[in-house]
Amino acid sequence: MIFYATQRFVLSVVIVMVAVSILTLMLHVVPGDPAVMILGPRATPELIEQTRVAMGLDQPLPVQIVTFFGNILRGDLGQDVFTGRAVSQIVFEQLPYTLILITVSILWAAVLGIALGCYSALRRNTWLDTLTGVISVGTISIPSFVMALYSVLLFAVWLRWLPAIGAGEGVWDGVTHLILPSFAIGVSWVGYVARIVRASMLEVMGQPHVRMARAYGLPDGWITRSHILKIAVQPAVTLIGTGVAHLFSAAVFVEVIFARPGIGALIVQAVNERNYPIVLGAVLVTTGIIVLATLISDLVIAWLDPRQREEL
Amino acid sequence: MTKQTNTKTPGIGRRAFLRGATATGIAAATMPLGSRIWAQSGKVLRVSSYADIDALDPGFYQNGYNVDVMNCIYSKLVRYVPGREWDWELEAAEEIEQVDDTHIRFKLKPGIMFTGGYGEMTAEDVKFSFERVLEHDSPVKSDWGPLDHVEVTGTYEGTIVLKEPFQPLWSITLPYGTGHIVSKKAVMEATESGGNFGMEPPAFSGPYILKEWKPNQYVHLVRNPEWTGEAPGFDEIRILPMDDTKTAERAYEAGDLDYTEITLSSLAQYRGNVPADTVIEEYPSLYYVWLGMNLDNPALGDENLRKAIQYAINAEQIIDAAYFGEAAPATGLIAPGLPGHRETPSVPVAGDLDKAREYLEAAGGPPSEPLTIDALNATVWKTMAEVIQAQLAQIGIQTQINVQDSGSFWTLGMESEGERWKDMQLVLNRFSMLPDPYYATSWFVTDQVGVWNWERFSSEEFDTLHQQALSETDGETRAEMYRKMQELMEASGAYKFITHEGTPVMYREGLEPALRPDGRPLFIDFKGDV
């Protein structure tokens, strides 16, 4: 297990380095001069050139990439070209908002999705199973930005039950500001998780160890929790682990629509402004989180399933 | 609901300014500082801004959204007067007078304090604030044009000395970004060299101070306890950055904002269904939108072809489609209300298809390959490009639309960005503007070819007029110069002016917003109840 975890960690570092290197290459291929964006239209060509040199943009691309990783080892992600603030400070200021948003979104979606999937599987081919299926497919097909727009119009503009924008201040205010965005992101995941858990449960319910447990007269609830759900939930855990990247993408739209702070909105803005240090710093951190989430989901599955644990 | 009014004034000349300034100065002087009561208390104003602040040093500012905050936290010698016509009034100055073409004498109001124990504002601070813009090679040093130095003649008195006359000083330098005064002592302590202090102002001198800035969340301004001038209308101002104006509209409707700009596309809808307790107003904008043609691209080398394009384009149809008919057509670069605005363009706003066909025939017919139209990747630009595409197709000119993100688009015609400018043919462009015609024409001089002059228009007469107009003191002569410059641009066939857009805003009944004639907010002067 320790060897497996170490191996996965090294692989994760390589993935992050490759992702950031590719991104650096792409940033330099697309047109747009960050020095012009920073200094505005009235800067002299001499001042623009000085700024490019100060930013290291006059250096060959491989040198820029090596310098970037060298700085990371010293804990330096660079400086925001507009405000002069440390990139690490900006990124870690925004990151908690996105992490809280996607964590809450996926948590409520997973709890509801697992419950619905379970219920459907245990009552398969009933009208409630059909209804759950319709709801699941329906929520999967609604994009999160559409859900965000309509939920804000309904609950904030029309009913005025919840705030329309921002992240709020304090715990209670923060919670009220989180409800609509996390609903918008999580709702399609309810359907995904429910469908996967249902299919997986039906498969596990037909396996010999479950039939054996029933033959021994063990209680249904105990069989479901200990022998079915523990195995059936594994594909959903994998889905959630690999779906973190998708959640970050959904967060971009939702952060813009709800004018919430967050790393998604930060990256979009930085790309438009050609604010390279912010783009690189933010992508480095999000790539790291996505890789880490995948790693954690693999470890959780190994923990849930003794067969997989033994193979490690 | 107030309908849009396009004010038509010859602009504010030096004499008109001095008349107004003297009157305002007398009124201000008779009102002792420190004796004014706070207007209201316990009130919070919540407003939106189209972007988050990223520069708070007035000597090195970029973009209007930073100046909106600077207006509240620093003082200037003079400031814009809210209203429908461009005008200026005294702020930190008790008196200001242009004694000759290159000397402006000022006297500060006594008792304006810098926060943090940095003492009273003096003429030394004025000198430091203005001269550091040049000394530190600020990217906006052109705002100060030919400034030579500031001579300090007393604690509160000084003289701004120019190398040559510079008319925009009164319209865009003193009342705007680089006109703000910072504390010499505080800035020297914070930066050692007196350079850019970025996002950390070492001292404030306006009616508000910056209490907190939460990036991408809000800017929180509260009353300056050391402010001795006229009380501002609110205890606190919260400025919420929202890149998407539609988001701001929803936030307003949900009750999260008291004032916001709205999109032209939403204006008609709001007119038909005004939100509760809301006032909607429309202001003309200073922005200018045009279709440019790259004179150095071989496909557009024939002047007759360019004129055919100019005449084939109907700006009214474009405005109907892209702005839902809510913007006024442009007659040139310079918006109504500014010196040099033209009543009619040389090429009719609605174009003339017969004339377009004549020019096209003279050019030997349409180009064999489709022309490209470059535009930003937002709906309004794509719509405009599609309308232009259809209009040009009417005379047989085929086009292909290239949409690009803002980072790519805004370097399209720059020679420093490689060879892309050579392939650029037609480009839909939009520039922002400050309230002096010089700011518009300065991008189209020969020196700007390959920088911001993407049409690569070059005219010796235009360059000469641009230079002469900077120092022309007679208002009407100066206005005529700018009208002539716009004629030269149009005659080149490289420009079809489309619109100045517009600035619709909405706010709660009871609020008395203070807006410039172009609809930009002056939060410092907002009053009323929300």
PDB file of C-alpha atoms in Angstrom, chain A residues 30-33 36-45 47 50 82-83 85 93-94 97 149 152-153 156-157 160 162-165 167-169 256-262 266 269 271-274, chain B residues 53-54 61-62 137-143 199 213-218 238 240-244 247 250-257 405-408 410-411 414 416-417 420 434 439 443 452 508:
ATOM      1  CA  VAL A  30      -1.603  32.200 -28.710  1.00  0.00           C
ATOM      2  CA  PRO A  31      -1.320  35.869 -29.630  1.00  0.00           C
ATOM      3  CA  GLY A  32      -1.438  38.589 -26.980  1.00  0.00           C
ATOM      4  CA  ASP A  33       1.300  40.509 -25.239  1.00  0.00           C
ATOM      5  CA  VAL A  36       0.725  45.628 -23.461  1.00  0.00           C
ATOM      6  CA  MET A  37      -2.199  44.440 -21.363  1.00  0.00           C
ATOM      7  CA  ILE A  38      -0.519  45.569 -18.136  1.00  0.00           C
ATOM      8  CA  LEU A  39       0.700  48.950 -19.256  1.00  0.00           C
ATOM      9  CA  GLY A  40      -2.332  49.988 -21.246  1.00  0.00           C
ATOM     10  CA  PRO A  41      -2.540  51.755 -24.567  1.00  0.00           C
ATOM     11  CA  ARG A  42      -0.496  54.823 -23.694  1.00  0.00           C
ATOM     12  CA  ALA A  43       2.741  53.121 -22.721  1.00  0.00           C
ATOM     13  CA  THR A  44       5.774  53.787 -24.869  1.00  0.00           C
ATOM     14  CA  PRO A  45       7.340  50.881 -26.843  1.00  0.00           C
ATOM     15  CA  LEU A  47       8.471  50.819 -21.485  1.00  0.00           C
ATOM     16  CA  GLN A  50      11.406  46.917 -20.354  1.00  0.00           C
ATOM     17  CA  PHE A  82      -1.326  44.109 -12.536  1.00  0.00           C
ATOM     18  CA  THR A  83      -1.386  44.489  -8.772  1.00  0.00           C
ATOM     19  CA  ARG A  85       0.666  40.869  -5.328  1.00  0.00           C
ATOM     20  CA  GLU A  93      -7.250  33.526  -1.358  1.00  0.00           C
ATOM     21  CA  GLN A  94      -9.602  32.372  -4.110  1.00  0.00           C
ATOM     22  CA  TYR A  97     -14.230  29.502  -2.227  1.00  0.00           C
ATOM     23  CA  LEU A 149     -29.370  31.150 -14.386  1.00  0.00           C
ATOM     24  CA  VAL A 152     -31.043  32.759  -9.533  1.00  0.00           C
ATOM     25  CA  LEU A 153     -34.039  34.125 -11.430  1.00  0.00           C
ATOM     26  CA  ALA A 156     -33.181  35.335  -5.844  1.00  0.00           C
ATOM     27  CA  VAL A 157     -34.922  37.659  -8.299  1.00  0.00           C
ATOM     28  CA  ARG A 160     -36.065  36.828  -3.057  1.00  0.00           C
ATOM     29  CA  LEU A 162     -31.668  33.773  -1.342  1.00  0.00           C
ATOM     30  CA  PRO A 163     -28.927  36.214  -2.354  1.00  0.00           C
ATOM     31  CA  ALA A 164     -28.062  36.480  -6.036  1.00  0.00           C
ATOM     32  CA  ILE A 165     -24.391  37.331  -5.900  1.00  0.00           C
ATOM     33  CA  ALA A 167     -19.918  34.760  -1.222  1.00  0.00           C
ATOM     34  CA  GLY A 168     -21.263  36.478   1.896  1.00  0.00           C
ATOM     35  CA  GLU A 169     -19.548  37.256   5.142  1.00  0.00           C
ATOM     36  CA  VAL A 256     -19.325  34.202 -13.160  1.00  0.00           C
ATOM     37  CA  ILE A 257     -23.123  33.979 -12.960  1.00  0.00           C
ATOM     38  CA  PHE A 258     -23.170  34.418  -9.165  1.00  0.00           C
ATOM     39  CA  ALA A 259     -20.261  36.905  -9.159  1.00  0.00           C
ATOM     40  CA  ARG A 260     -18.587  34.633  -6.617  1.00  0.00           C
ATOM     41  CA  PRO A 261     -14.886  34.746  -5.952  1.00  0.00           C
ATOM     42  CA  GLY A 262     -13.114  31.559  -6.933  1.00  0.00           C
ATOM     43  CA  LEU A 266      -9.766  33.962 -11.661  1.00  0.00           C
ATOM     44  CA  GLN A 269     -10.031  36.591 -16.213  1.00  0.00           C
ATOM     45  CA  VAL A 271      -6.360  34.186 -19.560  1.00  0.00           C
ATOM     46  CA  ASN A 272      -8.248  37.107 -21.104  1.00  0.00           C
ATOM     47  CA  GLU A 273      -5.755  39.547 -19.650  1.00  0.00           C
ATOM     48  CA  ARG A 274      -2.774  37.356 -20.604  1.00  0.00           C
TER      49      ARG A 274
ATOM     50  CA  ILE B  53      -9.619  47.377  -9.024  1.00  0.00           C
ATOM     51  CA  ASP B  54      -6.004  46.642  -9.889  1.00  0.00           C
ATOM     52  CA  TYR B  61      -3.436  54.255 -12.947  1.00  0.00           C
ATOM     53  CA  GLN B  62      -5.039  52.247 -15.727  1.00  0.00           C
ATOM     54  CA  ASP B 137       8.148  57.201 -16.596  1.00  0.00           C
ATOM     55  CA  SER B 138       4.523  56.303 -15.869  1.00  0.00           C
ATOM     56  CA  PRO B 139       2.626  54.579 -18.680  1.00  0.00           C
ATOM     57  CA  VAL B 140       0.110  57.428 -18.429  1.00  0.00           C
ATOM     58  CA  LYS B 141       2.631  60.255 -18.480  1.00  0.00           C
ATOM     59  CA  SER B 142       1.027  61.499 -21.710  1.00  0.00           C
ATOM     60  CA  ASP B 143      -1.818  62.782 -19.493  1.00  0.00           C
ATOM     61  CA  MET B 199      -2.595  48.608  -4.311  1.00  0.00           C
ATOM     62  CA  TRP B 213     -10.496  45.250  -0.597  1.00  0.00           C
ATOM     63  CA  LYS B 214     -11.467  41.630  -1.029  1.00  0.00           C
ATOM     64  CA  PRO B 215     -10.267  40.738  -4.521  1.00  0.00           C
ATOM     65  CA  ASN B 216     -13.105  39.693  -6.825  1.00  0.00           C
ATOM     66  CA  GLN B 217     -15.602  40.327  -4.018  1.00  0.00           C
ATOM     67  CA  TYR B 218     -15.864  43.961  -3.055  1.00  0.00           C
ATOM     68  CA  ARG B 238     -19.551  48.818  -1.376  1.00  0.00           C
ATOM     69  CA  LEU B 240     -18.967  44.899  -6.256  1.00  0.00           C
ATOM     70  CA  PRO B 241     -16.985  43.893  -9.346  1.00  0.00           C
ATOM     71  CA  MET B 242     -18.998  42.059 -11.995  1.00  0.00           C
ATOM     72  CA  ASP B 243     -17.457  41.374 -15.369  1.00  0.00           C
ATOM     73  CA  ASP B 244     -20.847  40.482 -16.771  1.00  0.00           C
ATOM     74  CA  THR B 247     -25.122  39.471 -13.623  1.00  0.00           C
ATOM     75  CA  ARG B 250     -29.949  40.202 -11.869  1.00  0.00           C
ATOM     76  CA  ALA B 251     -28.252  41.291  -8.641  1.00  0.00           C
ATOM     77  CA  TYR B 252     -30.072  44.608  -8.809  1.00  0.00           C
ATOM     78  CA  GLU B 253     -33.418  42.903  -9.398  1.00  0.00           C
ATOM     79  CA  ALA B 254     -32.734  40.602  -6.446  1.00  0.00           C
ATOM     80  CA  GLY B 255     -32.177  43.663  -4.250  1.00  0.00           C
ATOM     81  CA  ASP B 256     -28.422  43.177  -3.824  1.00  0.00           C
ATOM     82  CA  LEU B 257     -27.514  46.478  -5.503  1.00  0.00           C
ATOM     83  CA  ASP B 405     -10.746  36.492 -27.407  1.00  0.00           C
ATOM     84  CA  SER B 406      -9.825  39.868 -25.993  1.00  0.00           C
ATOM     85  CA  GLY B 407      -6.165  38.980 -25.393  1.00  0.00           C
ATOM     86  CA  SER B 408      -5.658  38.034 -29.039  1.00  0.00           C
ATOM     87  CA  TRP B 410      -6.237  43.680 -28.745  1.00  0.00           C
ATOM     88  CA  THR B 411      -2.834  42.952 -30.229  1.00  0.00           C
ATOM     89  CA  MET B 414       0.439  45.597 -33.449  1.00  0.00           C
ATOM     90  CA  SER B 416       5.354  44.054 -32.047  1.00  0.00           C
ATOM     91  CA  GLU B 417       3.121  40.962 -32.181  1.00  0.00           C
ATOM     92  CA  ARG B 420      -0.594  39.246 -37.923  1.00  0.00           C
ATOM     93  CA  LEU B 434     -11.867  60.649 -22.125  1.00  0.00           C
ATOM     94  CA  TYR B 439      -7.661  61.585 -26.645  1.00  0.00           C
ATOM     95  CA  TRP B 443      -4.415  56.969 -31.710  1.00  0.00           C
ATOM     96  CA  TRP B 452      -2.986  51.343 -32.111  1.00  0.00           C
ATOM     97  CA  ARG B 508     -33.510  52.841  -6.587  1.00  0.00           C
TER      98      ARG B 508
END
